[in-house]
PDB file of C-alpha atoms in Angstrom:
ATOM      1  CA  MET A 205     140.289 138.282 127.896  1.00  0.00           C
ATOM      2  CA  LEU A 206     137.632 140.711 128.905  1.00  0.00           C
ATOM      3  CA  PHE A 207     140.043 142.714 131.187  1.00  0.00           C
ATOM      4  CA  SER A 208     143.419 142.802 129.363  1.00  0.00           C
ATOM      5  CA  TYR A 209     146.050 145.230 130.141  1.00  0.00           C
ATOM      6  CA  GLU A 210     145.380 147.146 127.174  1.00  0.00           C
ATOM      7  CA  ARG A 211     141.781 147.623 128.106  1.00  0.00           C
ATOM      8  CA  ILE A 212     142.162 148.648 131.830  1.00  0.00           C
ATOM      9  CA  GLN A 213     145.513 151.040 130.978  1.00  0.00           C
ATOM     10  CA  ARG A 214     142.431 152.889 128.936  1.00  0.00           C
ATOM     11  CA  LEU A 215     140.769 153.732 132.442  1.00  0.00           C
ATOM     12  CA  ASN A 216     140.556 157.006 134.218  1.00  0.00           C
ATOM     13  CA  ASP A 217     140.110 156.864 138.000  1.00  0.00           C
ATOM     14  CA  LEU A 218     136.308 156.906 138.105  1.00  0.00           C
ATOM     15  CA  GLU A 219     136.343 154.147 135.701  1.00  0.00           C
ATOM     16  CA  PHE A 220     138.831 152.231 137.779  1.00  0.00           C
ATOM     17  CA  ASP A 221     136.539 152.708 140.590  1.00  0.00           C
ATOM     18  CA  VAL A 222     134.202 150.704 138.449  1.00  0.00           C
ATOM     19  CA  TYR A 223     136.544 148.247 137.892  1.00  0.00           C
ATOM     20  CA  ASN A 224     137.253 147.660 140.877  1.00  0.00           C
ATOM     21  CA  CYS A 225     134.048 147.367 142.138  1.00  0.00           C
ATOM     22  CA  ILE A 226     132.789 144.355 139.597  1.00  0.00           C
ATOM     23  CA  THR A 227     135.697 142.421 140.609  1.00  0.00           C
ATOM     24  CA  GLU A 228     134.914 142.725 144.241  1.00  0.00           C
ATOM     25  CA  LEU A 229     131.021 141.839 143.639  1.00  0.00           C
ATOM     26  CA  ASP A 230     132.316 139.264 141.163  1.00  0.00           C
ATOM     27  CA  ALA A 231     129.128 137.411 139.838  1.00  0.00           C
ATOM     28  CA  LYS A 232     126.841 139.691 141.973  1.00  0.00           C
ATOM     29  CA  VAL A 233     126.862 142.333 139.151  1.00  0.00           C
ATOM     30  CA  LEU A 234     125.348 140.278 136.435  1.00  0.00           C
ATOM     31  CA  SER A 235     121.968 140.644 138.366  1.00  0.00           C
ATOM     32  CA  MET A 236     122.268 144.380 138.966  1.00  0.00           C
ATOM     33  CA  LYS A 237     121.177 147.240 136.826  1.00  0.00           C
ATOM     34  CA  ILE A 238     123.599 149.868 135.566  1.00  0.00           C
ATOM     35  CA  ARG A 239     121.943 152.254 138.401  1.00  0.00           C
ATOM     36  CA  ASP A 240     122.476 149.723 141.117  1.00  0.00           C
ATOM     37  CA  LEU A 241     126.429 149.539 140.150  1.00  0.00           C
ATOM     38  CA  ALA A 242     126.641 153.401 139.506  1.00  0.00           C
ATOM     39  CA  ASP A 243     125.614 153.591 143.164  1.00  0.00           C
ATOM     40  CA  ALA A 244     127.780 150.840 144.370  1.00  0.00           C
ATOM     41  CA  SER A 245     130.621 152.321 142.745  1.00  0.00           C
ATOM     42  CA  HIS A 246     130.074 155.903 143.668  1.00  0.00           C
ATOM     43  CA  VAL A 247     129.829 157.041 140.184  1.00  0.00           C
ATOM     44  CA  SER A 248     127.164 158.225 137.508  1.00  0.00           C
ATOM     45  CA  THR A 249     125.586 155.778 134.751  1.00  0.00           C
ATOM     46  CA  THR A 250     127.763 157.647 132.506  1.00  0.00           C
ATOM     47  CA  VAL A 251     130.911 156.784 133.714  1.00  0.00           C
ATOM     48  CA  VAL A 252     129.612 153.142 134.061  1.00  0.00           C
ATOM     49  CA  LEU A 253     128.729 153.130 130.325  1.00  0.00           C
ATOM     50  CA  ASN A 254     132.472 154.676 129.139  1.00  0.00           C
ATOM     51  CA  PHE A 255     133.796 152.089 131.097  1.00  0.00           C
ATOM     52  CA  CYS A 256     131.854 149.596 128.955  1.00  0.00           C
ATOM     53  CA  ARG A 257     132.989 151.186 125.903  1.00  0.00           C
ATOM     54  CA  LYS A 258     136.381 151.099 127.145  1.00  0.00           C
ATOM     55  CA  MET A 259     135.697 147.352 127.576  1.00  0.00           C
ATOM     56  CA  ASP A 260     134.664 147.118 123.710  1.00  0.00           C
ATOM     57  CA  CYS A 261     131.214 146.682 124.839  1.00  0.00           C
ATOM     58  CA  GLU A 262     128.329 148.866 123.471  1.00  0.00           C
ATOM     59  CA  GLY A 263     126.847 148.937 127.131  1.00  0.00           C
ATOM     60  CA  TRP A 264     125.778 147.350 130.144  1.00  0.00           C
ATOM     61  CA  THR A 265     124.059 144.536 128.957  1.00  0.00           C
ATOM     62  CA  ALA A 266     126.754 143.748 126.319  1.00  0.00           C
ATOM     63  CA  PHE A 267     129.384 143.993 128.997  1.00  0.00           C
ATOM     64  CA  LYS A 268     127.265 141.435 131.347  1.00  0.00           C
ATOM     65  CA  ILE A 269     127.008 138.999 128.659  1.00  0.00           C
ATOM     66  CA  LYS A 270     131.086 139.106 127.982  1.00  0.00           C
ATOM     67  CA  TYR A 271     131.417 139.282 131.758  1.00  0.00           C
ATOM     68  CA  LYS A 272     129.313 135.710 132.139  1.00  0.00           C
ATOM     69  CA  GLU A 273     131.351 134.143 129.190  1.00  0.00           C
ATOM     70  CA  GLU A 274     134.689 135.020 131.423  1.00  0.00           C
ATOM     71  CA  LEU A 275     133.284 134.117 134.678  1.00  0.00           C
ATOM     72  CA  GLN A 276     131.780 130.794 133.100  1.00  0.00           C
ATOM     73  CA  GLN A 277     135.750 129.888 131.509  1.00  0.00           C
ATOM     74  CA  ALA A 278     137.383 130.841 134.492  1.00  0.00           C
ATOM     75  CA  ARG A 279     134.823 128.295 136.924  1.00  0.00           C
ATOM     76  CA  ALA A 280     135.808 125.708 133.950  1.00  0.00           C
ATOM     77  CA  SER A 281     139.498 126.457 133.946  1.00  0.00           C
ATOM     78  CA  GLU A 282     139.344 125.775 137.843  1.00  0.00           C
ATOM     79  CA  SER A 283     137.354 122.646 137.801  1.00  0.00           C
ATOM     80  CA  ASN A 284     139.678 121.136 135.230  1.00  0.00           C
ATOM     81  CA  GLU A 285     142.853 121.883 137.181  1.00  0.00           C
ATOM     82  CA  LEU A 286     141.298 120.384 140.339  1.00  0.00           C
ATOM     83  CA  VAL A 287     140.232 117.087 137.903  1.00  0.00           C
ATOM     84  CA  THR A 288     144.047 116.973 136.548  1.00  0.00           C
ATOM     85  CA  LYS A 289     145.349 117.019 140.133  1.00  0.00           C
ATOM     86  CA  GLN A 290     142.564 114.319 141.449  1.00  0.00           C
ATOM     87  CA  ILE A 291     143.542 112.336 138.229  1.00  0.00           C
ATOM     88  CA  MET A 292     147.080 112.057 139.732  1.00  0.00           C
ATOM     89  CA  ASP A 293     146.502 111.798 143.078  1.00  0.00           C
ATOM     90  CA  TYR A 294     143.852 108.721 141.932  1.00  0.00           C
ATOM     91  CA  LEU A 295     146.787 106.707 139.995  1.00  0.00           C
ATOM     92  CA  GLN A 296     149.322 107.200 142.933  1.00  0.00           C
ATOM     93  CA  MET A 297     146.376 105.823 145.221  1.00  0.00           C
ATOM     94  CA  TYR A 298     145.804 102.940 142.872  1.00  0.00           C
ATOM     95  CA  VAL A 299     149.154 101.977 142.779  1.00  0.00           C
ATOM     96  CA  GLN A 300     149.318 101.601 146.760  1.00  0.00           C
ATOM     97  CA  ASP A 301     145.947 100.199 147.186  1.00  0.00           C
ATOM     98  CA  THR A 302     146.589  96.819 147.550  1.00  0.00           C
ATOM     99  CA  GLN A 303     142.819  95.586 147.455  1.00  0.00           C
ATOM    100  CA  LYS A 304     142.397  97.622 144.299  1.00  0.00           C
ATOM    101  CA  GLN A 305     145.921  95.817 143.106  1.00  0.00           C
ATOM    102  CA  ASP A 306     144.629  92.273 143.953  1.00  0.00           C
ATOM    103  CA  GLN A 307     141.538  93.077 142.266  1.00  0.00           C
ATOM    104  CA  LEU A 308     143.416  93.926 139.183  1.00  0.00           C
ATOM    105  CA  ASP A 309     145.559  90.435 139.867  1.00  0.00           C
ATOM    106  CA  GLU A 310     142.078  88.470 139.919  1.00  0.00           C
ATOM    107  CA  VAL A 311     140.975  89.867 136.416  1.00  0.00           C
ATOM    108  CA  VAL A 312     144.419  89.223 135.128  1.00  0.00           C
ATOM    109  CA  ASP A 313     143.843  85.466 136.141  1.00  0.00           C
ATOM    110  CA  LEU A 314     140.948  85.497 134.714  1.00  0.00           C
ATOM    111  CA  ILE A 315     141.943  86.944 131.330  1.00  0.00           C
ATOM    112  CA  TYR A 316     144.810  84.184 131.266  1.00  0.00           C
ATOM    113  CA  ARG A 317     142.712  81.305 131.871  1.00  0.00           C
ATOM    114  CA  ALA A 318     139.936  82.526 129.299  1.00  0.00           C
ATOM    115  CA  ARG A 319     140.048  81.355 125.541  1.00  0.00           C
ATOM    116  CA  ARG A 320     138.555  84.260 124.639  1.00  0.00           C
ATOM    117  CA  VAL A 321     138.523  88.123 125.580  1.00  0.00           C
ATOM    118  CA  ILE A 322     135.965  90.465 124.459  1.00  0.00           C
ATOM    119  CA  PHE A 323     136.152  94.081 125.174  1.00  0.00           C
ATOM    120  CA  ILE A 324     132.903  95.754 124.949  1.00  0.00           C
ATOM    121  CA  GLY A 325     131.759  99.767 125.148  1.00  0.00           C
ATOM    122  CA  ALA A 326     129.688 102.309 122.835  1.00  0.00           C
ATOM    123  CA  GLY A 327     130.685 106.082 122.093  1.00  0.00           C
ATOM    124  CA  PRO A 328     134.181 106.537 123.501  1.00  0.00           C
ATOM    125  CA  SER A 329     134.291 103.598 125.361  1.00  0.00           C
ATOM    126  CA  GLY A 330     133.947 101.898 122.133  1.00  0.00           C
ATOM    127  CA  ILE A 331     136.975 103.599 121.125  1.00  0.00           C
ATOM    128  CA  LEU A 332     138.774 102.326 124.344  1.00  0.00           C
ATOM    129  CA  SER A 333     137.406  98.979 123.949  1.00  0.00           C
ATOM    130  CA  LYS A 334     139.326  98.763 120.156  1.00  0.00           C
ATOM    131  CA  TYR A 335     142.573 100.307 122.027  1.00  0.00           C
ATOM    132  CA  ALA A 336     142.497  97.885 124.671  1.00  0.00           C
ATOM    133  CA  ALA A 337     141.749  94.551 122.488  1.00  0.00           C
ATOM    134  CA  LEU A 338     144.708  95.939 120.404  1.00  0.00           C
ATOM    135  CA  TYR A 339     146.943  96.350 123.295  1.00  0.00           C
ATOM    136  CA  PHE A 340     146.289  93.149 124.675  1.00  0.00           C
ATOM    137  CA  THR A 341     146.802  91.270 121.514  1.00  0.00           C
ATOM    138  CA  THR A 342     150.063  93.354 121.116  1.00  0.00           C
ATOM    139  CA  MET A 343     150.886  91.589 124.406  1.00  0.00           C
ATOM    140  CA  ALA A 344     150.059  88.247 123.277  1.00  0.00           C
ATOM    141  CA  LYS A 345     146.751  87.585 124.472  1.00  0.00           C
ATOM    142  CA  THR A 346     144.195  87.855 121.303  1.00  0.00           C
ATOM    143  CA  ALA A 347     141.306  90.031 122.378  1.00  0.00           C
ATOM    144  CA  GLN A 348     138.388  91.342 120.197  1.00  0.00           C
ATOM    145  CA  HIS A 349     136.236  94.412 120.941  1.00  0.00           C
ATOM    146  CA  ILE A 350     132.687  95.487 120.423  1.00  0.00           C
ATOM    147  CA  ASP A 351     131.787  98.991 119.821  1.00  0.00           C
ATOM    148  CA  SER A 352     128.396  98.836 117.447  1.00  0.00           C
ATOM    149  CA  PRO A 353     125.185  98.440 119.223  1.00  0.00           C
ATOM    150  CA  TYR A 354     123.905  96.168 116.565  1.00  0.00           C
ATOM    151  CA  PHE A 355     126.573  93.821 116.672  1.00  0.00           C
ATOM    152  CA  PRO A 356     124.837  90.324 117.195  1.00  0.00           C
ATOM    153  CA  ILE A 357     125.760  87.858 119.556  1.00  0.00           C
ATOM    154  CA  PRO A 358     125.437  84.332 118.228  1.00  0.00           C
ATOM    155  CA  GLU A 359     124.350  81.453 120.177  1.00  0.00           C
ATOM    156  CA  ASP A 360     127.496  79.447 121.795  1.00  0.00           C
ATOM    157  CA  ASP A 361     128.789  78.417 124.960  1.00  0.00           C
ATOM    158  CA  TYR A 362     130.920  81.610 126.186  1.00  0.00           C
ATOM    159  CA  SER A 363     131.585  79.839 129.604  1.00  0.00           C
ATOM    160  CA  ASP A 364     135.873  80.056 128.673  1.00  0.00           C
ATOM    161  CA  THR A 365     135.052  83.723 127.610  1.00  0.00           C
ATOM    162  CA  ILE A 366     135.769  86.961 129.925  1.00  0.00           C
ATOM    163  CA  VAL A 367     133.762  89.681 128.534  1.00  0.00           C
ATOM    164  CA  ILE A 368     135.154  93.272 129.742  1.00  0.00           C
ATOM    165  CA  ALA A 369     132.469  96.134 129.720  1.00  0.00           C
ATOM    166  CA  LEU A 370     133.850  99.654 129.468  1.00  0.00           C
ATOM    167  CA  SER A 371     131.288 102.638 130.683  1.00  0.00           C
ATOM    168  CA  ALA A 372     131.817 105.526 132.554  1.00  0.00           C
ATOM    169  CA  SER A 373     128.194 105.518 133.603  1.00  0.00           C
ATOM    170  CA  GLY A 374     127.478 101.835 133.655  1.00  0.00           C
ATOM    171  CA  GLU A 375     123.996 102.751 132.451  1.00  0.00           C
ATOM    172  CA  THR A 376     124.554 102.480 128.364  1.00  0.00           C
ATOM    173  CA  LYS A 377     121.460 100.314 127.357  1.00  0.00           C
ATOM    174  CA  SER A 378     123.035  98.719 124.449  1.00  0.00           C
ATOM    175  CA  VAL A 379     126.349  97.762 126.388  1.00  0.00           C
ATOM    176  CA  ILE A 380     124.090  96.380 129.535  1.00  0.00           C
ATOM    177  CA  GLN A 381     121.868  94.206 126.652  1.00  0.00           C
ATOM    178  CA  ARG A 382     124.825  92.618 125.015  1.00  0.00           C
ATOM    179  CA  CYS A 383     126.162  92.240 128.599  1.00  0.00           C
ATOM    180  CA  ASN A 384     122.911  90.453 129.842  1.00  0.00           C
ATOM    181  CA  ARG A 385     123.393  88.203 126.492  1.00  0.00           C
ATOM    182  CA  PHE A 386     126.904  87.166 127.521  1.00  0.00           C
ATOM    183  CA  LYS A 387     126.137  86.460 130.550  1.00  0.00           C
ATOM    184  CA  SER A 388     123.134  84.383 129.763  1.00  0.00           C
ATOM    185  CA  LEU A 389     125.649  82.783 127.805  1.00  0.00           C
ATOM    186  CA  HIS A 390     127.753  81.713 130.861  1.00  0.00           C
ATOM    187  CA  ALA A 391     130.752  84.399 130.287  1.00  0.00           C
ATOM    188  CA  THR A 392     132.413  85.992 132.976  1.00  0.00           C
ATOM    189  CA  LEU A 393     131.652  89.291 133.218  1.00  0.00           C
ATOM    190  CA  VAL A 394     134.036  92.257 134.353  1.00  0.00           C
ATOM    191  CA  ALA A 395     132.541  96.195 134.704  1.00  0.00           C
ATOM    192  CA  ILE A 396     135.263  99.000 134.693  1.00  0.00           C
ATOM    193  CA  THR A 397     133.021 102.016 135.300  1.00  0.00           C
ATOM    194  CA  ASN A 398     133.498 105.211 137.206  1.00  0.00           C
ATOM    195  CA  THR A 399     130.889 105.059 140.219  1.00  0.00           C
ATOM    196  CA  GLY A 400     130.688 101.586 140.698  1.00  0.00           C
ATOM    197  CA  ASP A 401     127.347 102.174 141.957  1.00  0.00           C
ATOM    198  CA  ASN A 402     125.542 101.610 138.518  1.00  0.00           C
ATOM    199  CA  THR A 403     123.567  98.652 136.427  1.00  0.00           C
ATOM    200  CA  LEU A 404     126.703  97.804 134.847  1.00  0.00           C
ATOM    201  CA  SER A 405     128.588  97.231 137.860  1.00  0.00           C
ATOM    202  CA  LYS A 406     125.499  94.894 139.944  1.00  0.00           C
ATOM    203  CA  LEU A 407     125.357  92.987 136.819  1.00  0.00           C
ATOM    204  CA  ALA A 408     129.027  91.912 136.675  1.00  0.00           C
ATOM    205  CA  ASP A 409     130.843  89.457 138.239  1.00  0.00           C
ATOM    206  CA  VAL A 410     133.831  91.760 139.101  1.00  0.00           C
ATOM    207  CA  SER A 411     133.263  95.149 139.187  1.00  0.00           C
ATOM    208  CA  MET A 412     135.861  97.835 139.036  1.00  0.00           C
ATOM    209  CA  SER A 413     135.988 101.684 139.273  1.00  0.00           C
ATOM    210  CA  TYR A 414     137.880 104.445 139.038  1.00  0.00           C
ATOM    211  CA  SER A 415     135.878 107.380 140.901  1.00  0.00           C
ATOM    212  CA  VAL A 416     136.945 110.658 139.134  1.00  0.00           C
ATOM    213  CA  PRO A 417     134.934 113.853 139.198  1.00  0.00           C
ATOM    214  CA  GLN A 418     133.029 114.629 135.697  1.00  0.00           C
ATOM    215  CA  GLU A 419     135.044 117.766 133.686  1.00  0.00           C
ATOM    216  CA  GLU A 420     133.050 120.721 132.770  1.00  0.00           C
ATOM    217  CA  PHE A 421     133.496 122.714 129.500  1.00  0.00           C
ATOM    218  CA  TYR A 422     131.728 125.804 127.783  1.00  0.00           C
ATOM    219  CA  VAL A 423     131.955 125.430 123.957  1.00  0.00           C
ATOM    220  CA  SER A 424     131.286 128.311 121.809  1.00  0.00           C
ATOM    221  CA  GLU A 425     128.642 127.424 118.932  1.00  0.00           C
ATOM    222  CA  LYS A 426     127.514 130.411 117.149  1.00  0.00           C
ATOM    223  CA  LEU A 427     125.855 132.468 119.449  1.00  0.00           C
ATOM    224  CA  ALA A 428     125.312 129.987 122.111  1.00  0.00           C
ATOM    225  CA  GLU A 429     127.609 128.478 125.035  1.00  0.00           C
ATOM    226  CA  ILE A 430     127.146 125.240 125.063  1.00  0.00           C
ATOM    227  CA  HIS A 431     128.034 123.267 128.833  1.00  0.00           C
ATOM    228  CA  VAL A 432     129.608 120.053 127.970  1.00  0.00           C
ATOM    229  CA  THR A 433     130.480 117.375 130.453  1.00  0.00           C
ATOM    230  CA  ALA A 434     133.167 114.514 129.550  1.00  0.00           C
ATOM    231  CA  THR A 435     134.961 112.003 132.139  1.00  0.00           C
ATOM    232  CA  THR A 436     138.481 111.251 131.552  1.00  0.00           C
ATOM    233  CA  ALA A 437     139.691 108.329 130.109  1.00  0.00           C
ATOM    234  CA  ILE A 438     143.212 108.219 131.652  1.00  0.00           C
ATOM    235  CA  PRO A 439     142.185 105.767 134.363  1.00  0.00           C
ATOM    236  CA  VAL A 440     140.488 103.653 132.146  1.00  0.00           C
ATOM    237  CA  MET A 441     143.805 103.537 129.532  1.00  0.00           C
ATOM    238  CA  TYR A 442     146.194 103.413 133.008  1.00  0.00           C
ATOM    239  CA  MET A 443     144.139  99.952 134.255  1.00  0.00           C
ATOM    240  CA  ILE A 444     143.923  98.351 130.612  1.00  0.00           C
ATOM    241  CA  GLU A 445     147.753  98.764 130.056  1.00  0.00           C
ATOM    242  CA  LEU A 446     148.300  97.708 133.678  1.00  0.00           C
ATOM    243  CA  MET A 447     146.518  94.537 133.199  1.00  0.00           C
ATOM    244  CA  ALA A 448     147.761  93.569 129.859  1.00  0.00           C
ATOM    245  CA  LYS A 449     151.395  93.926 131.235  1.00  0.00           C
ATOM    246  CA  LYS A 450     150.721  92.054 134.095  1.00  0.00           C
ATOM    247  CA  PHE A 451     149.262  89.191 132.193  1.00  0.00           C
ATOM    248  CA  HIS A 452     152.268  89.459 129.898  1.00  0.00           C
ATOM    249  CA  GLN A 453     154.922  89.135 132.704  1.00  0.00           C
ATOM    250  CA  LYS A 454     152.581  85.933 134.350  1.00  0.00           C
ATOM    251  CA  LYS A 455     152.787  84.376 130.782  1.00  0.00           C
ATOM    252  CA  VAL A 456     156.546  84.627 130.608  1.00  0.00           C
ATOM    253  CA  LEU A 457     156.774  83.477 134.484  1.00  0.00           C
ATOM    254  CA  GLU A 458     154.669  80.531 133.445  1.00  0.00           C
ATOM    255  CA  SER A 459     156.689  79.813 130.450  1.00  0.00           C
ATOM    256  CA  LYS A 460     159.888  79.970 132.268  1.00  0.00           C
ATOM    257  CA  VAL A 461     158.494  77.624 135.011  1.00  0.00           C
ATOM    258  CA  SER A 462     157.212  74.945 132.363  1.00  0.00           C
ATOM    259  CA  ASP A 463     160.584  75.097 130.699  1.00  0.00           C
ATOM    260  CA  GLU A 464     162.384  73.979 134.377  1.00  0.00           C
TER     261      GLU A 464
END
């Protein structure tokens, strides 16, 4: 932390004026020269340099580099807190949204009637497809997963197959190509994407979306700060587990009815 308690304790009154000016101007100081900040703080450039050294920076330029990193981390932290709240709000909304629940029940019915269930994805969504297949198999519905862009789709009649494609963007080329192949062989396609307005969703027979914002991170690698974006998988896992549990409940209920 740049403005740690220990560093601030070192400041004299004039240097404290520099500190107060920086915190008031915030990101604006990144475009200022040392003379500009000295004038804004009503001190000399020597005082600004002393302030920088007490922040363990060799000079004004070194301080601005560290201060920029501090601001980026603060913005990312605020963004991530907002995303966490939005995810929790989403899960609560999803449970209360009758239209989404009806759509979920529709997919569960398709899964129940299908002889084969195949989950497909690439990258992180490929990992989710493997998890989904395992989770459904645990709930007594054998499922397969495809997470490789080179996995061959053999010629067959897939009219009794439901393919559930997972893709945050809905624009992953390898996934779209394989879904097109399955569609041409008469499979039923369900798309689970983030936005709902993408190529995969338009291709699908049933399109489900979860609409959460992307998270932003700054990752340090050697001397560079790399900006990383990611979409949380929590809503997808929630939908997968909810569908599997609904399927299991449906299977148990149907079994009891047939026994009677």
